[in-house]
Amino acid sequence: IRVAELAMAVASLAGANRGELQTLGLAAGLMNLGYLNLRSGVLDAPRELEKHEWEQVKQHPNYSLEMLADSDLPAVAREAIADHHEHWDGSGYPLGKKGNDISLFARIIKLCDAYVALRSHRAYRKQYRPHEAIEFIIAFSGEIFDPELATIFARQIPQYPSGVTVLLNSGEGGVISNPNTGHVARPVVRVLGVNGVPVKRPYE
């Protein structure tokens, strides 16, 4: 659900209409249905997967489509489910599609799925902080991610959401009061203290 919400937000920024957003949200919500066909424990294994386990995981888009074969899911949604693990540079799976050969919806879902995954705790790593997840997406723009979509994402999704506590290099500390969407690397901070000493009147 988190991926679907984020994907629709990004697509809206990219100019998608209401019908397209509904179809995209549906595809994002159903993309991992095929995980139900995987052996229990594979996805949460606190180790690198064995080769045969990884090969099975790589088939989950196909499993999802098989499970949805008799549904009235739109063709564009099916294509998004099929392609959502393809990479911009062709290094993804299951078919190794590249660039614009990957459906637009799949490219959006790929980006948002990666962000949500990075922001989630995993058995083998801690969750990334918002700005770390954005930095990862920027670093792999043009490799894993569509560079145009990655730019939209990085400019519009807050690196420092409201309520996050921060310590500035000036010694001032406080909370993000406004993520300043559109200028996400320059949020507004409500300063509550300086060098560990509370200020009498908080300021921004």
Short mmCIF file of C-alpha atoms in Angstrom, two decimals:
data_model
loop_
_atom_site.label_atom_id
_atom_site.label_comp_id
_atom_site.label_asym_id
_atom_site.label_seq_id
_atom_site.Cartn_x
_atom_site.Cartn_y
_atom_site.Cartn_z
CA ILE A 1 0.00 0.00 0.00
CA ARG A 2 2.87 2.38 0.80
CA VAL A 3 4.39 1.73 -2.62
CA ALA A 4 1.03 2.30 -4.33
CA GLU A 5 0.50 5.62 -2.55
CA LEU A 6 4.00 6.84 -3.35
CA ALA A 7 3.80 5.67 -6.97
CA MET A 8 0.55 7.57 -7.51
CA ALA A 9 2.08 10.70 -5.97
CA VAL A 10 5.12 10.52 -8.28
CA ALA A 11 2.97 9.78 -11.34
CA SER A 12 0.75 12.74 -10.50
CA LEU A 13 3.83 14.98 -10.44
CA ALA A 14 4.78 13.53 -13.83
CA GLY A 15 1.39 14.51 -15.26
CA ALA A 16 -0.69 11.30 -15.06
CA ASN A 17 -4.48 11.65 -15.13
CA ARG A 18 -6.95 10.17 -12.64
CA GLY A 19 -7.60 6.98 -14.62
CA GLU A 20 -3.88 6.35 -15.05
CA LEU A 21 -3.32 6.87 -11.33
CA GLN A 22 -6.01 4.32 -10.47
CA THR A 23 -4.49 1.74 -12.82
CA LEU A 24 -0.99 2.41 -11.49
CA GLY A 25 -2.17 2.06 -7.90
CA LEU A 26 -3.82 -1.24 -8.75
CA ALA A 27 -0.65 -2.59 -10.40
CA ALA A 28 1.51 -1.50 -7.45
CA GLY A 29 -0.87 -3.16 -5.02
CA LEU A 30 -0.83 -6.49 -6.87
CA MET A 31 2.78 -6.62 -8.13
CA ASN A 32 4.05 -8.98 -5.42
CA LEU A 33 1.09 -11.34 -5.32
CA GLY A 34 3.45 -14.00 -6.69
CA TYR A 35 5.39 -14.00 -3.42
CA LEU A 36 2.66 -16.32 -2.15
CA ASN A 37 4.20 -19.03 -4.35
CA LEU A 38 7.60 -18.77 -2.65
CA ARG A 39 8.75 -21.10 0.08
CA SER A 40 8.09 -19.70 3.55
CA GLY A 41 11.06 -17.82 5.01
CA VAL A 42 12.87 -17.11 1.74
CA LEU A 43 12.06 -13.39 1.70
CA ASP A 44 13.06 -12.83 5.31
CA ALA A 45 16.22 -14.95 5.33
CA PRO A 46 18.95 -13.10 7.34
CA ARG A 47 21.57 -14.17 4.80
CA GLU A 48 22.34 -14.13 1.11
CA LEU A 49 19.95 -16.34 -0.79
CA GLU A 50 21.12 -19.57 -2.36
CA LYS A 51 21.23 -19.53 -6.16
CA HIS A 52 18.10 -21.69 -6.50
CA GLU A 53 16.24 -19.48 -4.01
CA TRP A 54 17.18 -16.32 -5.90
CA GLU A 55 16.08 -17.86 -9.19
CA GLN A 56 12.71 -18.60 -7.63
CA VAL A 57 12.37 -15.06 -6.30
CA LYS A 58 13.12 -13.68 -9.78
CA GLN A 59 10.07 -15.52 -11.09
CA HIS A 60 7.59 -13.79 -8.78
CA PRO A 61 6.41 -11.26 -11.43
CA ASN A 62 5.45 -14.20 -13.64
CA TYR A 63 3.77 -15.92 -10.70
CA SER A 64 1.75 -12.76 -10.08
CA LEU A 65 0.58 -12.65 -13.69
CA GLU A 66 -0.37 -16.33 -13.61
CA MET A 67 -2.49 -15.75 -10.50
CA LEU A 68 -4.20 -12.79 -12.20
CA ALA A 69 -4.70 -14.54 -15.55
CA ASP A 70 -8.49 -14.75 -15.25
CA SER A 71 -8.95 -11.22 -13.90
CA ASP A 72 -10.02 -8.14 -15.86
CA LEU A 73 -6.83 -6.29 -14.93
CA PRO A 74 -5.94 -3.74 -17.65
CA ALA A 75 -3.10 -4.68 -19.99
CA VAL A 76 -1.03 -1.67 -18.91
CA ALA A 77 -1.23 -2.88 -15.30
CA ARG A 78 -0.16 -6.39 -16.31
CA GLU A 79 2.82 -4.93 -18.16
CA ALA A 80 3.79 -2.92 -15.08
CA ILE A 81 3.66 -6.05 -12.92
CA ALA A 82 5.75 -7.97 -15.45
CA ASP A 83 8.42 -5.23 -15.66
CA HIS A 84 8.65 -3.85 -12.13
CA HIS A 85 12.07 -5.44 -11.46
CA GLU A 86 13.65 -4.40 -14.75
CA HIS A 87 16.51 -1.88 -14.52
CA TRP A 88 17.09 1.18 -16.69
CA ASP A 89 20.49 -0.19 -17.80
CA GLY A 90 19.13 -3.66 -18.64
CA SER A 91 20.52 -5.47 -15.60
CA GLY A 92 17.14 -6.32 -14.07
CA TYR A 93 14.82 -9.32 -14.38
CA PRO A 94 13.02 -11.35 -15.61
CA LEU A 95 13.73 -10.29 -19.24
CA GLY A 96 16.56 -7.76 -18.95
CA LYS A 97 14.56 -4.97 -20.59
CA LYS A 98 16.30 -1.62 -20.91
CA GLY A 99 15.41 2.07 -20.87
CA ASN A 100 12.11 3.06 -22.44
CA ASP A 101 11.41 -0.55 -23.37
CA ILE A 102 10.37 -0.88 -19.73
CA SER A 103 6.80 0.32 -19.21
CA LEU A 104 6.46 3.76 -17.62
CA PHE A 105 4.31 2.42 -14.79
CA ALA A 106 6.93 -0.24 -14.03
CA ARG A 107 9.67 2.40 -13.90
CA ILE A 108 7.65 4.44 -11.41
CA ILE A 109 6.85 1.39 -9.29
CA LYS A 110 10.51 0.29 -9.33
CA LEU A 111 11.58 3.65 -7.93
CA CYS A 112 8.94 3.75 -5.20
CA ASP A 113 9.35 0.09 -4.28
CA ALA A 114 13.09 0.66 -3.80
CA TYR A 115 12.48 3.70 -1.59
CA VAL A 116 9.96 1.88 0.61
CA ALA A 117 12.27 -1.14 0.86
CA LEU A 118 15.21 1.04 1.87
CA ARG A 119 13.07 2.79 4.49
CA SER A 120 12.01 -0.57 5.96
CA HIS A 121 13.88 -2.72 8.44
CA ARG A 122 15.21 -5.98 7.04
CA ALA A 123 16.61 -9.03 8.81
CA TYR A 124 20.01 -8.37 7.20
CA ARG A 125 20.21 -4.55 7.64
CA LYS A 126 18.78 -1.54 9.43
CA GLN A 127 16.38 0.76 7.67
CA TYR A 128 17.80 3.75 5.80
CA ARG A 129 16.96 7.26 6.96
CA PRO A 130 14.93 9.33 4.43
CA HIS A 131 17.91 11.30 3.11
CA GLU A 132 20.01 8.13 2.82
CA ALA A 133 17.31 6.45 0.73
CA ILE A 134 17.12 9.51 -1.55
CA GLU A 135 20.91 9.51 -1.89
CA PHE A 136 20.78 5.84 -2.96
CA ILE A 137 18.22 6.62 -5.66
CA ILE A 138 20.27 9.56 -6.93
CA ALA A 139 23.43 7.42 -6.95
CA PHE A 140 21.78 4.76 -9.11
CA SER A 141 19.93 7.12 -11.43
CA GLY A 142 20.62 5.99 -14.98
CA GLU A 143 21.56 2.50 -13.81
CA ILE A 144 18.69 1.03 -11.82
CA PHE A 145 16.30 3.97 -12.13
CA ASP A 146 14.90 6.12 -14.93
CA PRO A 147 16.97 9.33 -14.52
CA GLU A 148 14.08 11.68 -15.29
CA LEU A 149 11.81 10.01 -12.75
CA ALA A 150 14.63 9.87 -10.19
CA THR A 151 15.05 13.64 -10.54
CA ILE A 152 11.32 14.22 -9.98
CA PHE A 153 11.42 11.93 -6.98
CA ALA A 154 14.50 13.52 -5.43
CA ARG A 155 13.09 17.04 -5.83
CA GLN A 156 9.63 16.33 -4.50
CA ILE A 157 9.90 13.60 -1.84
CA PRO A 158 11.16 15.15 1.42
CA GLN A 159 14.61 14.02 2.50
CA TYR A 160 13.86 15.50 5.93
CA PRO A 161 10.12 15.04 6.73
CA SER A 162 8.33 17.21 9.27
CA GLY A 163 8.98 16.15 12.85
CA VAL A 164 12.45 14.68 12.26
CA THR A 165 15.02 15.87 14.80
CA VAL A 166 18.25 17.30 13.41
CA LEU A 167 21.56 18.72 14.61
CA LEU A 168 23.08 21.41 12.40
CA ASN A 169 26.82 21.91 12.00
CA SER A 170 26.36 25.29 13.70
CA GLY A 171 25.52 23.48 16.95
CA GLU A 172 21.84 24.37 16.66
CA GLY A 173 19.41 21.49 17.17
CA GLY A 174 15.70 21.16 16.63
CA VAL A 175 12.99 19.63 14.47
CA ILE A 176 11.98 19.96 10.83
CA SER A 177 8.95 22.26 10.79
CA ASN A 178 8.57 22.40 6.99
CA PRO A 179 10.15 19.92 4.54
CA ASN A 180 10.13 22.70 1.89
CA THR A 181 8.95 20.50 -0.99
CA GLY A 182 10.63 21.58 -4.21
CA HIS A 183 13.77 22.47 -2.29
CA VAL A 184 13.99 19.24 -0.31
CA ALA A 185 17.66 19.62 0.67
CA ARG A 186 16.85 22.95 2.36
CA PRO A 187 14.12 22.22 4.94
CA VAL A 188 12.98 24.73 7.55
CA VAL A 189 14.27 23.85 11.03
CA ARG A 190 12.68 25.03 14.27
CA VAL A 191 15.70 25.51 16.52
CA LEU A 192 15.10 24.42 20.11
CA GLY A 193 18.63 24.53 21.46
CA VAL A 194 22.23 25.52 20.75
CA ASN A 195 25.15 23.29 21.80
CA GLY A 196 22.76 21.31 24.00
CA VAL A 197 21.36 24.36 25.82
CA PRO A 198 17.64 25.08 25.27
CA VAL A 199 16.86 28.48 23.78
CA LYS A 200 14.31 30.72 25.51
CA ARG A 201 12.40 31.33 22.29
CA PRO A 202 12.53 28.72 19.51
CA TYR A 203 13.22 30.18 16.09
CA GLU A 204 13.25 28.94 12.48
#
